[in-house]
Coordinates of C-alpha atoms in Angstrom, one line a residue:
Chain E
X53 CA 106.5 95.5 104.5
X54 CA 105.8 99.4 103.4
X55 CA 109.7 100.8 105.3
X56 CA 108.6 104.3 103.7
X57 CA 104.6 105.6 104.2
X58 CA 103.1 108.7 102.9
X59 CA 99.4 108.2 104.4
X60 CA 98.1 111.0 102.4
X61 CA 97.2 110.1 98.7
X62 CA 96.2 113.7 98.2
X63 CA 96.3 117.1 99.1
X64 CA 94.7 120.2 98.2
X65 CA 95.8 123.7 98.2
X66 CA 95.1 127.6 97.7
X67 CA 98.4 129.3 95.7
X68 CA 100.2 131.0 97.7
X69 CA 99.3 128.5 101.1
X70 CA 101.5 126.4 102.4
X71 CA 101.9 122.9 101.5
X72 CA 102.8 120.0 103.7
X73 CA 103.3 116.6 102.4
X74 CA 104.7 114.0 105.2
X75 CA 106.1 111.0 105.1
X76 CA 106.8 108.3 107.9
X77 CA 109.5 105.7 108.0
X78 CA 109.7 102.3 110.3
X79 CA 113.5 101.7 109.3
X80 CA 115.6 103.5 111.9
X81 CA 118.8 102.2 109.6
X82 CA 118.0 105.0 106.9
X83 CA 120.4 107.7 106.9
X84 CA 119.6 109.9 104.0
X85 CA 116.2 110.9 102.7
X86 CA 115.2 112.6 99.4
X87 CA 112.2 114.1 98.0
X88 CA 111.0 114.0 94.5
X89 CA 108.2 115.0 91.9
X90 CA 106.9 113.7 89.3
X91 CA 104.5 114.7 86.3
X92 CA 102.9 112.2 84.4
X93 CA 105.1 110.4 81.9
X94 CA 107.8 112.0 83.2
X95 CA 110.2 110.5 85.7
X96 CA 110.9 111.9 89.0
X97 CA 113.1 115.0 89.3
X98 CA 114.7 115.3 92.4
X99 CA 113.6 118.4 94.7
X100 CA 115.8 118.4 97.6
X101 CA 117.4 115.8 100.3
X102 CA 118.5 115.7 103.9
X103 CA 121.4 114.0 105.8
X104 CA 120.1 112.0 109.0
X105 CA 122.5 114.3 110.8
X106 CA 120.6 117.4 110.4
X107 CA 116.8 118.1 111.2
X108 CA 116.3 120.8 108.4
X109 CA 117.3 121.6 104.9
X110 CA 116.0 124.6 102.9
X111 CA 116.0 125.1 99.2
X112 CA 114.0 128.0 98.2
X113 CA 110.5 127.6 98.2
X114 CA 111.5 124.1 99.8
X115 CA 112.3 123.3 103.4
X116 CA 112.6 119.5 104.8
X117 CA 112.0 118.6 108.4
X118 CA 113.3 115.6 109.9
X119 CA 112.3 114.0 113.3
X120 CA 113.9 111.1 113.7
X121 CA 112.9 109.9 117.4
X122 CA 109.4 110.1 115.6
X123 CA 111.0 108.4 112.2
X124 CA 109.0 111.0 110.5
X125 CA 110.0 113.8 107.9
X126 CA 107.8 116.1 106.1
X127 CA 108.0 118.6 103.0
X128 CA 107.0 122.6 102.9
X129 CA 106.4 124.2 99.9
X130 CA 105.4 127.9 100.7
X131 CA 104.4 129.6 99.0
X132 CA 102.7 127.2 96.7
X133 CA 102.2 127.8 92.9
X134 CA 99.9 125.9 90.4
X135 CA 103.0 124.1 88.6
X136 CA 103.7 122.5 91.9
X137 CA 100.6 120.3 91.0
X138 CA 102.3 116.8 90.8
X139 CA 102.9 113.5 92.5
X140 CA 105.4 113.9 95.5
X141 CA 107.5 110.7 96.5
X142 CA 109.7 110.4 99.4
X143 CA 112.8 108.5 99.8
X144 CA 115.2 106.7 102.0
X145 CA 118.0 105.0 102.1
X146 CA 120.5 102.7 104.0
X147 CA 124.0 103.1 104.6
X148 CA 124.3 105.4 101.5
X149 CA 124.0 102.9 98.8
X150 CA 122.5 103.7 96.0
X151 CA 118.8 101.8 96.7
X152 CA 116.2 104.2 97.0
X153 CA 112.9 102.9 99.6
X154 CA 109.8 105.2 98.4
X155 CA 106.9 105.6 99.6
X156 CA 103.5 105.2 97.8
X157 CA 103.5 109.4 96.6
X158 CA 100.9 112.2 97.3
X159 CA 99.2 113.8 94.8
X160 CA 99.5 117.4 95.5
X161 CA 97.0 120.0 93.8
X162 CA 97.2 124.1 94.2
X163 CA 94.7 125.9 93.1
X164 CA 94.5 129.1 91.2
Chain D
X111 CA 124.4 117.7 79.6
X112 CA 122.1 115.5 77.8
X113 CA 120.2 113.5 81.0
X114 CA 119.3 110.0 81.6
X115 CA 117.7 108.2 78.3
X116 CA 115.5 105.2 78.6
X117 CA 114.8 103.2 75.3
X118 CA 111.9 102.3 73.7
X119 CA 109.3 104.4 75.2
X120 CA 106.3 102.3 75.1
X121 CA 106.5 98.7 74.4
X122 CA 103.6 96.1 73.6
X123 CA 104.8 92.8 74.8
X124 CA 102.5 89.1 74.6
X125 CA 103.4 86.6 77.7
X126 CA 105.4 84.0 77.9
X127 CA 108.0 86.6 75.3
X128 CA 110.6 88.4 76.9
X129 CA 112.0 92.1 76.7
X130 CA 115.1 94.1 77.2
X131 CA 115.0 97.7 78.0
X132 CA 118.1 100.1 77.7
X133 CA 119.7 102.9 80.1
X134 CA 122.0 105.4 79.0
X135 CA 122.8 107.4 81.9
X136 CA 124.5 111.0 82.6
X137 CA 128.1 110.9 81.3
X138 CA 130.3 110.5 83.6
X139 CA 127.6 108.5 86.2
X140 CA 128.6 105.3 87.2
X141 CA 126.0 104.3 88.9
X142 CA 122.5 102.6 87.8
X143 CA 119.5 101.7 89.2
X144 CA 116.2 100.6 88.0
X145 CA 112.7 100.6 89.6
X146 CA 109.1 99.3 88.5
X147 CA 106.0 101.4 89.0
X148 CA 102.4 100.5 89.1
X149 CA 99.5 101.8 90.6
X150 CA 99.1 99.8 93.4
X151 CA 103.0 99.1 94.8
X152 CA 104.4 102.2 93.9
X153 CA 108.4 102.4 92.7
X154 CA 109.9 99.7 93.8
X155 CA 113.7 98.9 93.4
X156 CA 114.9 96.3 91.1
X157 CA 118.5 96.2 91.3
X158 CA 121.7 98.6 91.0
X159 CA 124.8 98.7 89.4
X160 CA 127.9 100.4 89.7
X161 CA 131.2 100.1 87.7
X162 CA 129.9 96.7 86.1
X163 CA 129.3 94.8 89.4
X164 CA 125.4 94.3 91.2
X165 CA 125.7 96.5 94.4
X166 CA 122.0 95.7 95.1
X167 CA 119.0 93.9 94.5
X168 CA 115.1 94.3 95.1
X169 CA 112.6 91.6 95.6
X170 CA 112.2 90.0 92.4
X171 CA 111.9 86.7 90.6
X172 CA 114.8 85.9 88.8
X173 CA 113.1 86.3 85.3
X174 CA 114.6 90.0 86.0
X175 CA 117.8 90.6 85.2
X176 CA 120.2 93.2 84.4
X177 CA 124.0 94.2 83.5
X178 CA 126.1 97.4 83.1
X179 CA 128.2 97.8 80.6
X180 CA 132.0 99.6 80.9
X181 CA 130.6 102.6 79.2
X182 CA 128.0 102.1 82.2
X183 CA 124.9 102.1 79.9
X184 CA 122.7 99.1 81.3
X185 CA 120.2 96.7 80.2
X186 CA 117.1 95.4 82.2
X187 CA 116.0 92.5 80.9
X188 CA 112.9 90.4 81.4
X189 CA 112.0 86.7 80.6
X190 CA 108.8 84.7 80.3
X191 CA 106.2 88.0 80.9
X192 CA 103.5 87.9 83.1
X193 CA 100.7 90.6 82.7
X194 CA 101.6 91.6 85.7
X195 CA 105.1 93.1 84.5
X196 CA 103.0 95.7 82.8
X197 CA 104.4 99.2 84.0
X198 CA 106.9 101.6 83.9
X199 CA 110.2 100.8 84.1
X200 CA 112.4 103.7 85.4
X201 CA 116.1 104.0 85.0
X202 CA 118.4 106.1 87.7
X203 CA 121.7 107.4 87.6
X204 CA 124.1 109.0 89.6
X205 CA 127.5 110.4 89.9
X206 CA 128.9 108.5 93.2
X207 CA 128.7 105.6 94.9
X208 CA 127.6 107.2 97.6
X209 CA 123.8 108.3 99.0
X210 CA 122.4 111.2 96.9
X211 CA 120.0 112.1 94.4
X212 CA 119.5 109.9 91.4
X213 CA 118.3 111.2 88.5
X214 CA 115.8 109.8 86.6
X215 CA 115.1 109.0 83.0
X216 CA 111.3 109.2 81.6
X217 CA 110.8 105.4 82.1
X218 CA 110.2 102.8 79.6
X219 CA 105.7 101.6 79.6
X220 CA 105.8 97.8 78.9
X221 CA 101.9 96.5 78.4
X222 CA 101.7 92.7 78.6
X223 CA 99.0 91.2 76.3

């Protein structure tokens, strides 16, 4: 049972465009969602996170959106650079212990 | 602040042997997770420890184990490998008990022959 879906498995995108990676969750008991990114052999660096009590958190270049009556939350990156280039997970989790619930990643691409 | 270190790197494992991986997480982080990647399921949670104790735990046989230490380093280990355990093996940390970021150590590749 996939609790956390990203439905894209890639996206490709223009610098300075506007990327949007989404991410859609069945589990209505999350309460805190996090976004990461991750280069190969690397592990994943957190990016930026948002309480289920808000519907927006914005971190520079970064903004998170959450709808929760559509169990949904998606990432912006404007505008985009070619080091954003990486695989983008999104997180959940429950009760605020310490599991993470990821979703299968996007691979994002910006272009020169 | 040196980050979260995973030990060995790569490791080349036959079935039926077993394997123990190391974390050593950001000082002062008592809180440790692990998680198994591959291709096709993703990162998926393995279990989680905090001040010694299992908080959580993933969907897993029991030939996966794990402890935490008082200095809060933690082992993974696993027994009788399948080649399906091949992948990385990612260690977490973080500073509360409480939801937040984890941050995440390069991961430890295990190929079963």
């Amino acid at each position: 049972d996939q609790q956390v879906k990203q439905n894209s498995p890639s996206l490709s995108v223009q610098e300075g465009r506007i990327s949007i990676l989404n991410c859609d969750y069945t589990n209505s008991m999350f309460d805190y969602f996090l976004w990461y990114k991750k280069y190969p052999a690397e592990g994943p660096t957190f990016l930026i996170s948002i309480s289920s009590i808000k519907d927006k958190n914005e971190d520079g270049r970064f903004t998170v959106f959450l709808n929760k009556s559509a169990k949904h939350l998606s990432l912006h990156i404007v505008p985009s650079q070619p080091g954003d280039s990486a695989v983008y997970f999104c997180a959940a989790q429950q009760d605020s212990y310490g599991k993470l619930t990821f979703g299968q990643g996007t691979i994002l691409t910006v272009h020169p | 602040k040196a980050g979260v270190t995973q030990t060995p790197r790569y490791l080349i494992k036959t079935r039926g042997q077993q394997v123990t991986l190391s974390c050593s997480p950001i000082s002062g982080h008592r809180s440790v997770s692990w998680y198994q990647q591959t291709p096709g399921q993703g990162l998926q949670f393995l279990f989680e420890y905090f001040s010694e104790t299992q908080r959580n735990k993933g969907n897993f046989p029991g030939r996966f184990s794990g402890r935490q230490f008082s200095n809060s380093r933690s082992e993974m280990n696993v027994s009788t490998l399948e080649l399906g355990d091949s992948a990385l093996y990612l260690c977490a940390s973080s500073l509360r008990a409480m939801a937040g970021e984890a941050f995440f150590g390069q991961g430890t590749r295990l190929t079963v022959v």
